[in-house]
Amino acid sequence: MHLEDKAITRLRIHPVLTEIAALFAARGKEIYLVGGAVRDMLRGGAAQDWDLATNALPEAVSAIFREAVPRGKVIPTGIKHGTVTALYRNHQMEITTFRTESAYSDGRRPDTVRYAATITEDLSRRDFTMNAIALRLPGGETVDPFGGAADIKAGIIRCVGNAAGRFSEDGLRPLRAVRFAAQLGFTLEKATLDAIGGVLPVSAKVSAERVRDELEKILASPRPSHALLLMEQTGLLKLFLPELAACRGIAQKGFHRFDVLDHSLLACDYAAREQFPPEVCAAALLHDIGKPLTRAMDASGVWTFYRHESESVLLARAILTRFRWPNAFINTVCHLVQEHMFHYTEDWSDAAVRRFIIRAGKANLENLYRLRRADSAAMTGTEPLADILLPLVSRVDRILSSSRALSLKDLAVTGKDLAATGIPPGKTMGRILNELLETVLDDPEQNTRERLLAIALKLHERSA
Ligand code: ATP
Ligand code: MG
């Protein structure tokens, strides 16, 4: 089979799209598949979500779908901006009326919408050549006025038209460019790359949520460092993540081969490559971000970073809050960063392992191991020969499966039991329960109702 033949089979149009095209054709309207779906098909992948462009006005688009599927769903959420979301045969798609470029003064959505007459005009408002290709439906002929297919083949991200001008219209575009670079493994064409430095003041005005969405996609890409290094090179890193930019040139000693920034990028790449959850990828990027602020030289001339994890937590929280990540996400990332510095050795007692489990929290153990593996691999930049955490993991597993007491609720007595013996509820009882837990952590054999009640009474007498 020739390459060309392969390309044709890959661009086969989904039967549902063919059906939709027929609905539009019956009313004399044009409809095209556009955006990421076309880009992904030309790269040989499957189309993700469907974005469609048409010369029918939004009201007409809604009418077409309502008529076709009386109980089908049409959501006119973006109708002011020319977009209709439709659910058709279990496929959700966005259908946007041909538009021309308009200003985004709030950094979120264009202020006004001006409809365009042709698909070519619509394509010319799009950001990059690879995103400005349309497939005419139902046939699948490509409309590619800016050489997008050739750029995709060469792995190049290039602005449609003058880069500085296009970036000034919407300051998110530079961030989209570096995000796509990391997602697709593409490079930025020189004029596109060179234009970013000059539009940073425009990028500074973009809403926090739009920036966060891009940062999130960067962290989920196969190699986040690709985007983050481009951000450093162009000034976007200093603009959006100055705390991370400050890690450049912070040298480390000991097992570390890299400065704090490269180490953080390697840790993040490791986490992304292993497809760890987003919390772990973010923690890997931010786990050492407090190092520049805690660096001090000891008497023997070696750099130290005492308690850097606490400083890292403060900065990580500030960054994630700034971009409005959800609180639950922020708390998990910060917890992982705070706990990332454990140093397991074989002489840890079982009690020490139990305390480690409690500090980490059972639910976070796996993610903490993941963060630690990313951190270790990023010290030397080479894959460790063996899993360094294996001895700890197996001890933790052994303790967890022996179902010995690990938290207050695992104690053989409850607050009610203590109250029945005359210990008043409140502060005293809380303290006694915690002491019982400490006792059980040190010696699980003590976790019987009889033993704990006896200890509790003794503690109570002593404190009375
Ligand atoms: P993905 O969905 O994987 O992020 P995509 O290319 O589909 O990639 P969307 O954000 O879904 O990106 O946008 C769909 C299309 O709309 C893009 O391919 C592009 O043509 C156009 N577009 C989106 N955002 C912008 C923008 N800020 N400026 C210009 N065109 C844009
Ligand atoms: Mg899309």
CSV table of C-alpha atoms and ligand atoms in Angstrom, one decimal:
chain,number,residue,atom,x,y,z
A,1,MET,CA,0.0,0.0,0.0
A,2,HIS,CA,1.3,3.4,-0.9
A,3,LEU,CA,1.5,6.2,1.7
A,4,GLU,CA,-1.1,8.2,-0.2
A,5,ASP,CA,-3.5,5.3,0.0
A,6,LYS,CA,-3.0,5.0,3.7
A,7,ALA,CA,-3.7,8.7,4.1
A,8,ILE,CA,-7.0,8.3,2.2
A,9,THR,CA,-8.2,5.4,4.3
A,10,ARG,CA,-7.3,7.3,7.5
A,11,LEU,CA,-9.3,10.3,6.4
A,12,ARG,CA,-12.4,8.2,6.0
A,13,ILE,CA,-15.4,10.2,7.1
A,14,HIS,CA,-17.4,8.9,10.0
A,15,PRO,CA,-20.9,7.7,8.9
A,16,VAL,CA,-22.6,10.0,11.4
A,17,LEU,CA,-20.8,13.0,9.8
A,18,THR,CA,-22.0,11.8,6.4
A,19,GLU,CA,-25.5,11.8,7.7
A,20,ILE,CA,-25.2,15.3,9.2
A,21,ALA,CA,-23.8,16.6,5.9
A,22,ALA,CA,-26.9,15.3,4.1
A,23,LEU,CA,-29.1,17.2,6.5
A,24,PHE,CA,-27.3,20.4,5.7
A,25,ALA,CA,-27.1,19.7,2.0
A,26,ALA,CA,-30.9,19.2,1.9
A,27,ARG,CA,-31.2,22.9,2.9
A,28,GLY,CA,-28.5,24.1,0.6
A,29,LYS,CA,-25.9,24.6,3.3
A,30,GLU,CA,-22.2,23.8,3.5
A,31,ILE,CA,-20.7,22.0,6.4
A,32,TYR,CA,-17.0,21.2,7.2
A,33,LEU,CA,-15.1,19.3,9.8
A,34,VAL,CA,-12.5,21.8,11.2
A,35,GLY,CA,-9.9,22.3,13.9
A,36,GLY,CA,-8.2,19.6,16.0
A,37,ALA,CA,-10.2,16.7,14.5
A,38,VAL,CA,-8.8,17.4,11.0
A,39,ARG,CA,-5.3,17.9,12.4
A,40,ASP,CA,-5.5,14.6,14.3
A,41,MET,CA,-6.8,12.8,11.2
A,42,LEU,CA,-4.0,14.2,9.1
A,43,ARG,CA,-1.5,13.0,11.7
A,44,GLY,CA,-2.9,9.5,11.3
A,45,GLY,CA,-4.8,9.4,14.5
A,46,ALA,CA,-8.5,9.3,15.2
A,47,ALA,CA,-10.5,12.6,15.4
A,48,GLN,CA,-11.2,13.6,19.0
A,49,ASP,CA,-14.1,15.9,19.4
A,50,TRP,CA,-15.9,17.2,16.4
A,51,ASP,CA,-15.8,20.9,15.6
A,52,LEU,CA,-17.9,21.7,12.5
A,53,ALA,CA,-18.2,25.0,10.5
A,54,THR,CA,-21.1,26.0,8.4
A,55,ASN,CA,-22.6,28.9,6.5
A,56,ALA,CA,-25.9,28.2,8.1
A,57,LEU,CA,-26.8,30.8,10.9
A,58,PRO,CA,-27.0,29.4,14.4
A,59,GLU,CA,-30.8,29.5,14.5
A,60,ALA,CA,-30.9,27.5,11.2
A,61,VAL,CA,-28.4,25.0,12.7
A,62,SER,CA,-30.6,24.5,15.7
A,63,ALA,CA,-33.6,24.1,13.5
A,64,ILE,CA,-31.9,21.5,11.3
A,65,PHE,CA,-31.0,19.3,14.3
A,66,ARG,CA,-34.4,19.7,16.0
A,67,GLU,CA,-36.1,18.6,12.9
A,68,ALA,CA,-33.8,15.7,12.4
A,69,VAL,CA,-34.0,14.4,15.9
A,70,PRO,CA,-37.2,15.6,17.6
A,71,ARG,CA,-36.0,14.5,21.0
A,72,GLY,CA,-32.4,15.2,20.2
A,73,LYS,CA,-30.5,17.7,22.2
A,74,VAL,CA,-29.5,21.2,20.9
A,75,ILE,CA,-27.7,23.5,23.4
A,76,PRO,CA,-27.6,27.1,22.3
A,77,THR,CA,-24.9,28.0,24.9
A,78,GLY,CA,-22.7,29.8,22.5
A,79,ILE,CA,-25.3,31.1,20.2
A,80,LYS,CA,-24.3,34.7,20.6
A,81,HIS,CA,-20.9,33.7,19.4
A,82,GLY,CA,-22.3,31.6,16.6
A,83,THR,CA,-21.9,28.2,18.2
A,84,VAL,CA,-24.5,25.5,18.7
A,85,THR,CA,-23.7,22.3,20.6
A,86,ALA,CA,-25.6,19.3,19.3
A,87,LEU,CA,-26.0,15.8,20.4
A,88,TYR,CA,-26.7,13.5,17.5
A,89,ARG,CA,-26.7,9.7,17.6
A,90,ASN,CA,-24.7,9.8,20.9
A,91,HIS,CA,-22.1,12.1,19.4
A,92,GLN,CA,-21.6,15.6,20.8
A,93,MET,CA,-20.4,18.2,18.4
A,94,GLU,CA,-20.0,22.0,18.2
A,95,ILE,CA,-21.2,23.7,15.1
A,96,THR,CA,-20.0,27.2,14.5
A,97,THR,CA,-21.2,29.6,11.8
A,98,PHE,CA,-18.3,30.9,9.6
A,99,ARG,CA,-16.8,33.8,11.4
A,100,THR,CA,-14.1,36.4,11.0
A,101,GLU,CA,-11.6,37.4,13.7
A,102,SER,CA,-12.8,39.8,16.4
A,103,ALA,CA,-11.1,41.2,19.5
A,104,TYR,CA,-11.0,39.2,22.8
A,105,SER,CA,-10.9,42.2,25.2
A,106,ASP,CA,-11.9,40.1,28.2
A,107,GLY,CA,-9.4,37.4,27.2
A,108,ARG,CA,-12.2,34.8,27.2
A,109,ARG,CA,-14.5,35.2,24.3
A,110,PRO,CA,-14.6,37.5,21.3
A,111,ASP,CA,-16.5,40.7,22.0
A,112,THR,CA,-18.7,40.6,19.0
A,113,VAL,CA,-19.2,38.1,16.3
A,114,ARG,CA,-19.1,38.9,12.6
A,115,TYR,CA,-20.2,36.1,10.3
A,116,ALA,CA,-18.1,35.3,7.2
A,117,ALA,CA,-19.3,34.2,3.8
A,118,THR,CA,-16.7,31.5,3.0
A,119,ILE,CA,-14.8,28.7,4.7
A,120,THR,CA,-11.5,30.3,3.6
A,121,GLU,CA,-12.4,33.5,5.5
A,122,ASP,CA,-13.3,31.4,8.5
A,123,LEU,CA,-10.0,29.5,8.3
A,124,SER,CA,-8.0,32.7,8.2
A,125,ARG,CA,-9.2,33.7,11.7
A,126,ARG,CA,-7.8,30.5,13.2
A,127,ASP,CA,-4.5,30.5,15.1
A,128,PHE,CA,-2.1,28.0,13.4
A,129,THR,CA,-1.9,26.6,9.9
A,130,MET,CA,-2.3,23.1,11.3
A,131,ASN,CA,-5.6,24.2,12.9
A,132,ALA,CA,-6.8,26.0,9.7
A,133,ILE,CA,-7.6,23.1,7.5
A,134,ALA,CA,-11.2,22.1,6.7
A,135,LEU,CA,-12.6,18.8,5.4
A,136,ARG,CA,-15.7,19.4,3.2
A,137,LEU,CA,-18.5,17.0,4.1
A,138,PRO,CA,-19.6,14.5,3.0
A,139,GLY,CA,-16.8,14.0,0.5
A,140,GLY,CA,-13.8,14.8,2.7
A,141,GLU,CA,-11.9,17.1,0.2
A,142,THR,CA,-9.5,19.3,2.1
A,143,VAL,CA,-9.5,23.1,2.1
A,144,ASP,CA,-6.1,24.1,3.2
A,145,PRO,CA,-5.3,27.7,2.1
A,146,PHE,CA,-2.3,28.1,4.4
A,147,GLY,CA,-0.3,25.0,3.8
A,148,GLY,CA,-1.4,23.4,7.1
A,149,ALA,CA,-1.0,19.8,5.8
A,150,ALA,CA,2.6,20.4,4.8
A,151,ASP,CA,3.3,21.9,8.2
A,152,ILE,CA,1.8,19.0,10.0
A,153,LYS,CA,3.9,16.6,7.9
A,154,ALA,CA,7.0,18.7,8.9
A,155,GLY,CA,5.9,19.0,12.5
A,156,ILE,CA,5.8,22.8,12.4
A,157,ILE,CA,3.6,25.2,14.3
A,158,ARG,CA,3.2,28.4,12.3
A,159,CYS,CA,0.8,31.3,12.8
A,160,VAL,CA,-1.8,32.0,10.1
A,161,GLY,CA,-0.6,35.3,8.8
A,162,ASN,CA,1.6,37.7,10.7
A,163,ALA,CA,2.6,36.1,14.0
A,164,ALA,CA,3.0,39.3,16.1
A,165,GLY,CA,-0.4,40.5,14.8
A,166,ARG,CA,-2.2,37.2,15.5
A,167,PHE,CA,-0.7,37.0,19.0
A,168,SER,CA,-1.7,40.5,19.8
A,169,GLU,CA,-5.3,39.7,19.0
A,170,ASP,CA,-5.4,37.0,21.6
A,171,GLY,CA,-2.6,36.6,24.2
A,172,LEU,CA,-3.5,33.0,24.9
A,173,ARG,CA,-2.2,31.9,21.5
A,174,PRO,CA,1.5,31.9,22.5
A,175,LEU,CA,0.7,29.5,25.3
A,176,ARG,CA,-1.4,27.4,22.9
A,177,ALA,CA,1.6,27.3,20.6
A,178,VAL,CA,3.9,25.8,23.3
A,179,ARG,CA,1.2,23.5,24.6
A,180,PHE,CA,0.6,22.1,21.1
A,181,ALA,CA,4.4,21.7,20.7
A,182,ALA,CA,4.5,19.5,23.8
A,183,GLN,CA,1.3,17.6,22.9
A,184,LEU,CA,2.4,16.9,19.3
A,185,GLY,CA,6.2,16.9,19.6
A,186,PHE,CA,6.3,19.8,17.1
A,187,THR,CA,8.6,22.7,16.8
A,188,LEU,CA,7.7,26.4,16.5
A,189,GLU,CA,8.5,28.0,13.2
A,190,LYS,CA,11.0,30.9,13.7
A,191,ALA,CA,8.8,33.9,13.1
A,192,THR,CA,6.2,32.4,15.4
A,193,LEU,CA,8.7,31.7,18.1
A,194,ASP,CA,10.3,35.1,17.8
A,195,ALA,CA,7.0,37.0,18.1
A,196,ILE,CA,6.2,35.7,21.5
A,197,GLY,CA,8.6,37.9,23.5
A,198,GLY,CA,7.0,41.0,22.1
A,199,VAL,CA,3.5,40.2,23.1
A,200,LEU,CA,4.0,39.2,26.7
A,201,PRO,CA,2.0,42.2,27.9
A,202,VAL,CA,-1.0,40.9,25.9
A,203,SER,CA,-0.6,37.4,27.3
A,204,ALA,CA,-0.5,38.9,30.8
A,205,LYS,CA,-4.1,40.0,30.4
A,206,VAL,CA,-5.5,36.5,29.6
A,207,SER,CA,-7.8,35.2,32.3
A,208,ALA,CA,-6.4,32.8,34.9
A,209,GLU,CA,-8.8,30.0,33.9
A,210,ARG,CA,-7.7,30.0,30.2
A,211,VAL,CA,-4.0,29.9,31.3
A,212,ARG,CA,-4.8,27.1,33.7
A,213,ASP,CA,-6.4,25.0,31.0
A,214,GLU,CA,-3.3,25.3,28.9
A,215,LEU,CA,-1.0,24.5,31.8
A,216,GLU,CA,-3.1,21.5,32.6
A,217,LYS,CA,-2.8,20.2,29.0
A,218,ILE,CA,1.0,20.8,29.2
A,219,LEU,CA,1.2,18.7,32.3
A,220,ALA,CA,-0.8,16.0,30.7
A,221,SER,CA,1.3,16.0,27.5
A,222,PRO,CA,3.9,13.3,26.8
A,223,ARG,CA,6.8,15.7,27.5
A,224,PRO,CA,5.9,18.8,29.5
A,225,SER,CA,9.5,20.1,29.5
A,226,HIS,CA,9.2,20.7,25.8
A,227,ALA,CA,6.6,23.4,26.5
A,228,LEU,CA,8.1,24.6,29.7
A,229,LEU,CA,11.6,25.2,28.1
A,230,LEU,CA,9.9,27.0,25.2
A,231,MET,CA,8.1,29.1,27.9
A,232,GLU,CA,11.5,29.8,29.5
A,233,GLN,CA,13.1,30.8,26.2
A,234,THR,CA,10.3,33.2,25.3
A,235,GLY,CA,9.6,34.8,28.7
A,236,LEU,CA,6.3,33.1,29.2
A,237,LEU,CA,7.7,31.1,32.2
A,238,LYS,CA,8.8,34.3,34.0
A,239,LEU,CA,5.4,35.8,33.3
A,240,PHE,CA,3.2,33.0,34.5
A,241,LEU,CA,5.4,30.9,36.7
A,242,PRO,CA,8.2,33.2,38.0
A,243,GLU,CA,8.8,31.0,41.0
A,244,LEU,CA,9.8,28.2,38.6
A,245,ALA,CA,11.8,30.5,36.4
A,246,ALA,CA,13.8,31.4,39.6
A,247,CYS,CA,15.0,27.8,39.9
A,248,ARG,CA,17.3,28.2,36.9
A,249,GLY,CA,20.9,28.2,37.9
A,250,ILE,CA,20.3,27.0,41.4
A,251,ALA,CA,23.0,24.4,41.6
A,252,GLN,CA,22.8,21.4,43.9
A,253,LYS,CA,25.4,18.9,45.1
A,254,GLY,CA,25.4,15.3,46.2
A,255,PHE,CA,23.4,13.0,44.0
A,256,HIS,CA,22.1,15.8,41.9
A,257,ARG,CA,23.4,16.3,38.4
A,258,PHE,CA,21.1,19.2,37.5
A,259,ASP,CA,20.1,22.7,38.7
A,260,VAL,CA,16.7,22.9,40.3
A,261,LEU,CA,14.8,23.9,37.2
A,262,ASP,CA,16.1,21.0,35.0
A,263,HIS,CA,15.6,18.6,37.9
A,264,SER,CA,12.0,19.7,38.2
A,265,LEU,CA,11.4,19.4,34.5
A,266,LEU,CA,12.9,15.9,34.4
A,267,ALA,CA,10.8,14.9,37.4
A,268,CYS,CA,7.7,16.2,35.6
A,269,ASP,CA,8.6,14.5,32.4
A,270,TYR,CA,9.0,11.2,34.2
A,271,ALA,CA,5.6,11.6,35.8
A,272,ALA,CA,4.0,12.5,32.5
A,273,ARG,CA,5.7,9.7,30.6
A,274,GLU,CA,4.4,7.2,33.2
A,275,GLN,CA,1.0,8.7,32.9
A,276,PHE,CA,0.8,9.4,36.6
A,277,PRO,CA,-2.3,11.3,37.8
A,278,PRO,CA,-2.3,15.1,37.2
A,279,GLU,CA,-1.8,15.8,40.9
A,280,VAL,CA,1.5,13.8,40.8
A,281,CYS,CA,2.6,15.6,37.6
A,282,ALA,CA,2.0,19.0,39.2
A,283,ALA,CA,3.7,17.9,42.4
A,284,ALA,CA,6.7,16.6,40.4
A,285,LEU,CA,7.0,20.0,38.8
A,286,LEU,CA,6.6,22.0,42.0
A,287,HIS,CA,8.2,19.7,44.7
A,288,ASP,CA,11.5,21.7,44.9
A,289,ILE,CA,10.2,25.1,44.0
A,290,GLY,CA,11.1,26.4,47.5
A,291,LYS,CA,14.7,25.6,47.1
A,292,PRO,CA,15.9,29.0,45.8
A,293,LEU,CA,14.5,30.6,49.0
A,294,THR,CA,16.0,28.1,51.4
A,295,ARG,CA,19.4,27.6,49.9
A,296,ALA,CA,22.3,28.2,52.3
A,297,MET,CA,25.9,27.1,52.4
A,298,ASP,CA,27.1,25.0,55.3
A,299,ALA,CA,30.5,25.2,57.0
A,300,SER,CA,32.0,22.8,54.5
A,301,GLY,CA,30.9,24.8,51.5
A,302,VAL,CA,28.0,22.5,50.5
A,303,TRP,CA,24.6,23.9,49.5
A,304,THR,CA,21.8,22.9,51.8
A,305,PHE,CA,18.0,23.4,51.4
A,306,TYR,CA,16.7,22.7,54.9
A,307,ARG,CA,13.0,22.4,55.2
A,308,HIS,CA,12.6,23.4,51.5
A,309,GLU,CA,9.5,21.2,51.3
A,310,SER,CA,7.5,23.6,53.5
A,311,GLU,CA,8.6,26.6,51.4
A,312,SER,CA,7.7,24.6,48.3
A,313,VAL,CA,4.2,23.9,49.7
A,314,LEU,CA,3.7,27.7,50.3
A,315,LEU,CA,4.7,28.5,46.7
A,316,ALA,CA,2.9,25.6,45.1
A,317,ARG,CA,-0.3,26.7,46.9
A,318,ALA,CA,0.2,30.3,45.8
A,319,ILE,CA,0.7,29.2,42.1
A,320,LEU,CA,-2.2,26.7,42.0
A,321,THR,CA,-4.5,29.2,43.7
A,322,ARG,CA,-3.5,32.0,41.3
A,323,PHE,CA,-4.7,29.9,38.4
A,324,ARG,CA,-7.8,28.7,40.2
A,325,TRP,CA,-7.2,25.0,40.4
A,326,PRO,CA,-9.9,23.3,42.5
A,327,ASN,CA,-9.2,23.2,46.2
A,328,ALA,CA,-9.2,19.4,46.4
A,329,PHE,CA,-6.5,19.3,43.7
A,330,ILE,CA,-4.4,22.0,45.4
A,331,ASN,CA,-4.6,20.2,48.8
A,332,THR,CA,-3.5,16.9,47.3
A,333,VAL,CA,-0.5,18.5,45.5
A,334,CYS,CA,0.6,20.3,48.6
A,335,HIS,CA,0.3,17.2,50.7
A,336,LEU,CA,2.5,15.3,48.3
A,337,VAL,CA,5.0,18.1,48.2
A,338,GLN,CA,5.1,18.3,52.0
A,339,GLU,CA,5.7,14.6,52.4
A,340,HIS,CA,8.1,14.0,49.6
A,341,MET,CA,11.2,13.9,51.7
A,342,PHE,CA,10.9,10.6,53.6
A,343,HIS,CA,14.2,8.7,53.9
A,344,TYR,CA,13.4,5.0,54.5
A,345,THR,CA,16.1,2.8,55.9
A,346,GLU,CA,15.9,-0.9,56.8
A,347,ASP,CA,16.2,0.0,60.5
A,348,TRP,CA,12.9,1.7,60.6
A,349,SER,CA,10.8,0.1,63.3
A,350,ASP,CA,7.3,-1.2,62.5
A,351,ALA,CA,6.1,1.8,64.5
A,352,ALA,CA,8.0,4.1,62.3
A,353,VAL,CA,6.5,2.5,59.2
A,354,ARG,CA,3.0,2.9,60.8
A,355,ARG,CA,3.7,6.5,61.5
A,356,PHE,CA,4.8,7.0,57.9
A,357,ILE,CA,1.5,5.5,56.7
A,358,ILE,CA,-0.5,7.8,58.9
A,359,ARG,CA,1.4,10.9,57.9
A,360,ALA,CA,1.0,10.1,54.2
A,361,GLY,CA,-2.6,8.8,54.5
A,362,LYS,CA,-3.4,5.4,53.0
A,363,ALA,CA,-5.2,7.0,50.0
A,364,ASN,CA,-2.0,9.0,49.1
A,365,LEU,CA,0.6,6.3,49.5
A,366,GLU,CA,0.6,5.3,45.8
A,367,ASN,CA,0.9,8.9,44.6
A,368,LEU,CA,3.7,9.6,47.1
A,369,TYR,CA,5.6,6.6,45.8
A,370,ARG,CA,5.1,7.9,42.3
A,371,LEU,CA,6.3,11.3,43.2
A,372,ARG,CA,9.4,9.8,44.9
A,373,ARG,CA,10.2,7.7,41.9
A,374,ALA,CA,10.0,10.7,39.6
A,375,ASP,CA,12.2,12.7,42.0
A,376,SER,CA,14.8,10.0,42.2
A,377,ALA,CA,14.9,9.4,38.5
A,378,ALA,CA,15.4,13.2,37.9
A,379,MET,CA,18.5,13.4,40.2
A,380,THR,CA,20.7,11.6,37.7
A,381,GLY,CA,18.4,11.7,34.6
A,382,THR,CA,18.7,8.0,34.2
A,383,GLU,CA,16.2,5.3,34.9
A,384,PRO,CA,16.9,3.6,38.2
A,385,LEU,CA,18.0,0.0,37.7
A,386,ALA,CA,15.6,-1.2,40.4
A,387,ASP,CA,12.7,0.2,42.2
A,388,ILE,CA,14.3,2.0,45.1
A,389,LEU,CA,11.1,2.0,47.1
A,390,LEU,CA,10.5,-1.7,47.0
A,391,PRO,CA,11.7,-2.4,50.6
A,392,LEU,CA,9.5,0.3,52.0
A,393,VAL,CA,6.5,-0.7,49.8
A,394,SER,CA,6.6,-4.3,50.9
A,395,ARG,CA,6.8,-3.4,54.6
A,396,VAL,CA,3.9,-1.0,54.2
A,397,ASP,CA,1.9,-3.6,52.4
A,398,ARG,CA,2.7,-6.2,55.1
A,399,ILE,CA,1.6,-3.8,57.9
A,400,LEU,CA,-1.6,-2.8,56.0
A,401,SER,CA,-2.6,-6.4,55.3
A,402,SER,CA,-2.0,-7.5,58.9
A,403,SER,CA,-4.9,-5.1,59.7
A,404,ARG,CA,-3.2,-3.7,62.7
A,405,ALA,CA,-4.5,-0.4,64.1
A,406,LEU,CA,-3.5,2.6,62.1
A,407,SER,CA,-6.0,5.3,63.0
A,408,LEU,CA,-8.3,6.3,65.8
A,409,LYS,CA,-11.2,4.5,64.2
A,410,ASP,CA,-9.2,1.2,64.2
A,411,LEU,CA,-8.8,1.3,68.0
A,412,ALA,CA,-10.5,-1.4,69.9
A,413,VAL,CA,-12.2,1.2,72.0
A,414,THR,CA,-14.4,4.2,71.0
A,415,GLY,CA,-15.1,7.5,72.7
A,416,LYS,CA,-18.4,6.0,73.8
A,417,ASP,CA,-16.5,3.2,75.6
A,418,LEU,CA,-14.3,5.8,77.4
A,419,ALA,CA,-17.3,7.9,78.3
A,420,ALA,CA,-18.9,4.9,79.9
A,421,THR,CA,-16.0,4.6,82.3
A,422,GLY,CA,-16.5,8.2,83.4
A,423,ILE,CA,-14.0,10.0,81.1
A,424,PRO,CA,-15.7,13.2,80.1
A,425,PRO,CA,-16.0,13.9,76.3
A,426,GLY,CA,-13.9,16.8,75.0
A,427,LYS,CA,-10.3,17.8,75.1
A,428,THR,CA,-9.2,15.2,77.7
A,429,MET,CA,-10.8,12.4,75.9
A,430,GLY,CA,-9.3,13.5,72.6
A,431,ARG,CA,-5.8,13.5,74.1
A,432,ILE,CA,-6.3,10.1,75.7
A,433,LEU,CA,-7.5,8.6,72.4
A,434,ASN,CA,-4.4,9.9,70.7
A,435,GLU,CA,-2.2,8.5,73.4
A,436,LEU,CA,-3.9,5.2,73.0
A,437,LEU,CA,-3.2,5.3,69.2
A,438,GLU,CA,0.5,6.1,69.9
A,439,THR,CA,0.6,3.1,72.2
A,440,VAL,CA,-0.9,0.8,69.6
A,441,LEU,CA,1.4,2.1,66.9
A,442,ASP,CA,4.3,1.2,69.1
A,443,ASP,CA,2.8,-2.2,70.0
A,444,PRO,CA,-0.2,-3.5,68.1
A,445,GLU,CA,-0.6,-6.2,70.7
A,446,GLN,CA,-2.1,-3.6,73.0
A,447,ASN,CA,-5.1,-3.1,70.7
A,448,THR,CA,-7.7,-4.9,72.8
A,449,ARG,CA,-10.7,-3.4,74.5
A,450,GLU,CA,-9.5,-4.6,77.9
A,451,ARG,CA,-5.9,-3.3,77.6
A,452,LEU,CA,-6.9,0.1,76.2
A,453,LEU,CA,-9.6,0.7,78.8
A,454,ALA,CA,-7.1,0.0,81.5
A,455,ILE,CA,-4.5,2.3,79.9
A,456,ALA,CA,-7.1,5.0,79.4
A,457,LEU,CA,-8.2,4.9,83.0
A,458,LYS,CA,-4.6,5.2,84.2
A,459,LEU,CA,-4.0,8.2,81.9
A,460,HIS,CA,-7.2,9.8,83.1
A,461,GLU,CA,-6.3,9.3,86.8
A,462,ARG,CA,-2.8,10.7,86.1
A,463,SER,CA,-4.2,13.8,84.5
A,464,ALA,CA,-7.0,14.4,87.1
B,1,ATP,P1,-7.7,20.5,21.4
B,1,ATP,O1,-9.2,20.4,21.4
B,1,ATP,O2,-7.0,19.2,21.3
B,1,ATP,O3,-7.2,21.4,22.4
B,1,ATP,P2,-8.2,22.0,19.0
B,1,ATP,O4,-7.3,22.4,17.9
B,1,ATP,O5,-9.5,21.3,18.7
B,1,ATP,O6,-7.3,21.2,20.0
B,1,ATP,P3,-9.9,24.0,20.3
B,1,ATP,O7,-9.5,24.8,21.5
B,1,ATP,O8,-10.9,22.9,20.6
B,1,ATP,O9,-8.5,23.4,19.8
B,1,ATP,O10,-10.3,24.9,19.1
B,1,ATP,C1,-10.8,24.4,17.9
B,1,ATP,C2,-10.3,25.2,16.8
B,1,ATP,O11,-10.7,26.6,16.9
B,1,ATP,C3,-8.8,25.2,16.7
B,1,ATP,O12,-8.3,24.2,16.0
B,1,ATP,C4,-8.5,26.5,16.0
B,1,ATP,O13,-8.8,26.4,14.6
B,1,ATP,C5,-9.6,27.4,16.6
B,1,ATP,N1,-9.2,28.2,17.8
B,1,ATP,C6,-9.3,27.8,19.0
B,1,ATP,N2,-8.8,28.7,19.9
B,1,ATP,C7,-8.3,29.7,19.1
B,1,ATP,C8,-7.7,30.9,19.4
B,1,ATP,N3,-7.4,31.3,20.7
B,1,ATP,N4,-7.4,31.7,18.3
B,1,ATP,C9,-7.6,31.3,17.1
B,1,ATP,N5,-8.2,30.2,16.7
B,1,ATP,C10,-8.6,29.4,17.7
B,2,MG,MG,-11.0,20.8,20.1
